Amino acid sequence: MLRMENAHVVFHPQTDNERVALHDVDLHLKKDDFLCIVGGNGAGKTTLMNVISGTIKAQHGTLFLEDEDITNMAEHRRCAMIGRIFQDPLKGTAPHLTVLENLSLAYGRGRRSYFQKAVHKQDIAYFKERLAALGLGLEDRLDNEVGLLSGGQRQALTLIMATLIPPKLLLLDEHTAALDPKTAERIMQETERIISAYHIPAMMITHNLSQALRYGNRLLVMKDGSIIKDMGQQEKERLTIAELMHDYEIFS
Amino acid sequence: MTALLGACELGLLMAVMSLGVFLSFRILNVPDLTIDGSFTTGCAVSAVCSGMQMHAFGLGMAVLCGALAGLITGILQTKGKIQPILAGILTMTGLYSINLRIMGSKPNLFLENTLFLQIKELFPSSYSELILILVFLLVVIGILVLFFTTQLGLALRATGDNEAMVKASSINSDAMIILGLSLANAIVAFSGALFVQYQGFSDINSGTGMMVIGLASVIVGEVFLTSRRLPVRFLSVVCGALLYRFILTFALQLGLEANDMKLLSAVLVIAAISFPHMLRRRYHA
Ligand SMILES: Nc1ncnc2c1ncn2[C@@H]1O[C@H](COP(=O)(O)OP(=O)(O)OP(=O)(O)O)[C@@H](O)[C@H]1O
Ligand SMILES: [Mg+2]
């Protein structure tokens, strides 16, 4: 499904600030994988996603999505197939556009016809249905500017936008970190429901270890730009938080 | 009375230009200094075409050349990775030479016949100029309003608002920036062409200070009329341009000289931006 080979990222090469953010990383993702990624600050988790989405170009390495070579494909063309939620809650939505306008824009992903009307009335019912599933009351705020929403509400909206058209791959970068515990729980359940309902392969970065153990069928641990551990379903089920913390010195 | 009429005519002409500034400055969120150059390009192209008695054709050509100027700035910014302000300055500087070439190396051209003179012959009235300008202004606003009801228009607005989100929605944000700057400069050059047709001559320095006038119109307009809805914001720009022109006319009547106008323009922009903030600070302190 996704095949990354030898991805190598160096920031500011040949300067005093040189920093290897990804160290020849290999990663294979299967059709029904829901992959959790944990690892300390600066481990290279976000960089890994940036390489997959095309935001950053790797120094070398190859990337295939469903047998298509996307190594050199431009970011906006890849994003026709990849849904993404950024670590920064403000990055996923346009603050001066309304909730409806943001959704309409996202609903054109990969199939946009530029000279059609910006907002189609008949799509609104679907938008409302998807927002209502979040349980945050956003379905009643379609005409609000997104800048008026809280960071957590914006992150929830981004989840809906990223999956409005089910992507071939979903990238979640600490997407519940900015939410209060109750909402975080709710958004996590909704995330899982969307992923299984639409059969979307997904990668999720989190610092919440219990979340990492509870969700998904696979767990990666990253450190200093490398994947130091890759655990499958069974291994993951046996694991405890204490072990995870201790074994891999995530938060050392 | 004639002073008031003249102020209205000039104000509406500048409103067309300010709509272009609004596009780059407010919608795309890019300070685009190409404008001073592309306005003159519009003037030059229109004057040369009018010299050959092709007045309407000249307006069309001005739009095209303006779009081309914006295209270049856009490419410099997105593909050449040159900072927006610098990209605009570079295009503007290059345009000075090109504009001179267009005008046959003469710093100014005077026209014997113009679109406005022809219209005045057809409809002899002291308001014929004002009405003609108004018609052109409404056409520009109409096109913009229509444009911004499309997905393309929405994508353009989003690009100025959050580029990361736009890319994640599979939109080529570079193309949007290039398109937006082209559109903005096409409008600016169009207003330059109208300006030449209106006053009957073109000068190589006509465009100097247009950016500031445009900014003043946008900002003064927003002091009095703000809204989330785009058509209202276009209207706000028009009001700003008119108001700005009235203030300048009033200052001239008070005895200020034409040479002082640039200073006054700068002061006005400063006041319009800073005053509301200072007032707010006093009330909230
Ligand atoms: N744009 C950049 N320029 C320079 N260095 C960068 C850049 N982005 C990331 N880095 C460096 O690359 C390394 C990996 O960063 P990355 O953002 O991938 O970490 P992360 O695992 O997502 O951490 P966190 O948990 O804090 O989000 C860090 O050392 C960081 O300093
Ligand atoms: Mg990160």
Tab-separated table of C-alpha atoms and ligand atoms in Angstrom, chain A residues 11-12 19-21 39-48 56 87 173-174 205 207, ligand 1:
chain	number	residue	atom	x	y	z
A	11	PHE	CA	18.260	19.682	7.517
A	12	HIS	CA	20.793	22.401	6.766
A	19	ARG	CA	20.726	17.718	11.587
A	20	VAL	CA	19.806	14.263	10.348
A	21	ALA	CA	16.057	14.067	10.931
A	39	GLY	CA	8.907	8.685	20.197
A	40	GLY	CA	10.416	11.631	22.035
A	41	ASN	CA	10.485	15.240	20.845
A	42	GLY	CA	12.641	15.625	17.794
A	43	ALA	CA	12.647	11.904	17.010
A	44	GLY	CA	11.628	12.621	13.414
A	45	LYS	CA	7.944	11.624	13.529
A	46	THR	CA	6.591	14.765	11.899
A	47	THR	CA	9.439	14.716	9.390
A	48	LEU	CA	8.412	11.184	8.396
A	56	ILE	CA	9.680	17.919	2.569
A	87	GLN	CA	0.385	18.872	14.676
A	173	ASP	CA	0.031	14.151	13.698
A	174	GLU	CA	-0.866	14.371	17.408
A	205	ILE	CA	1.602	10.075	15.915
A	207	HIS	CA	2.592	11.160	22.900
C	1	LIG	N1	12.160	22.864	9.078
C	1	LIG	C1	13.189	22.382	9.820
C	1	LIG	N2	14.396	22.957	9.758
C	1	LIG	C2	15.422	22.472	10.475
C	1	LIG	N3	15.345	21.436	11.301
C	1	LIG	C3	14.159	20.823	11.425
C	1	LIG	C4	13.016	21.265	10.701
C	1	LIG	N4	11.979	20.470	11.013
C	1	LIG	C5	12.457	19.579	11.896
C	1	LIG	N5	13.764	19.780	12.154
C	1	LIG	C6	14.609	18.971	13.045
C	1	LIG	O1	14.427	17.620	12.706
C	1	LIG	C7	14.322	16.829	13.871
C	1	LIG	C8	13.027	16.026	13.829
C	1	LIG	O2	11.934	16.919	13.948
C	1	LIG	P1	10.426	16.437	13.930
C	1	LIG	O3	9.575	17.642	13.827
C	1	LIG	O4	10.266	15.401	12.888
C	1	LIG	O5	10.266	15.787	15.365
C	1	LIG	P2	9.016	15.096	16.030
C	1	LIG	O6	9.368	13.682	16.263
C	1	LIG	O7	7.800	15.362	15.268
C	1	LIG	O8	8.968	15.829	17.430
C	1	LIG	P3	7.711	16.361	18.299
C	1	LIG	O9	7.270	15.207	19.109
C	1	LIG	O10	8.317	17.428	19.142
C	1	LIG	O11	6.681	16.868	17.371
C	1	LIG	C9	14.425	17.764	15.049
C	1	LIG	O12	15.719	17.692	15.546
C	1	LIG	C10	14.175	19.129	14.479
C	1	LIG	O13	14.956	20.080	15.134
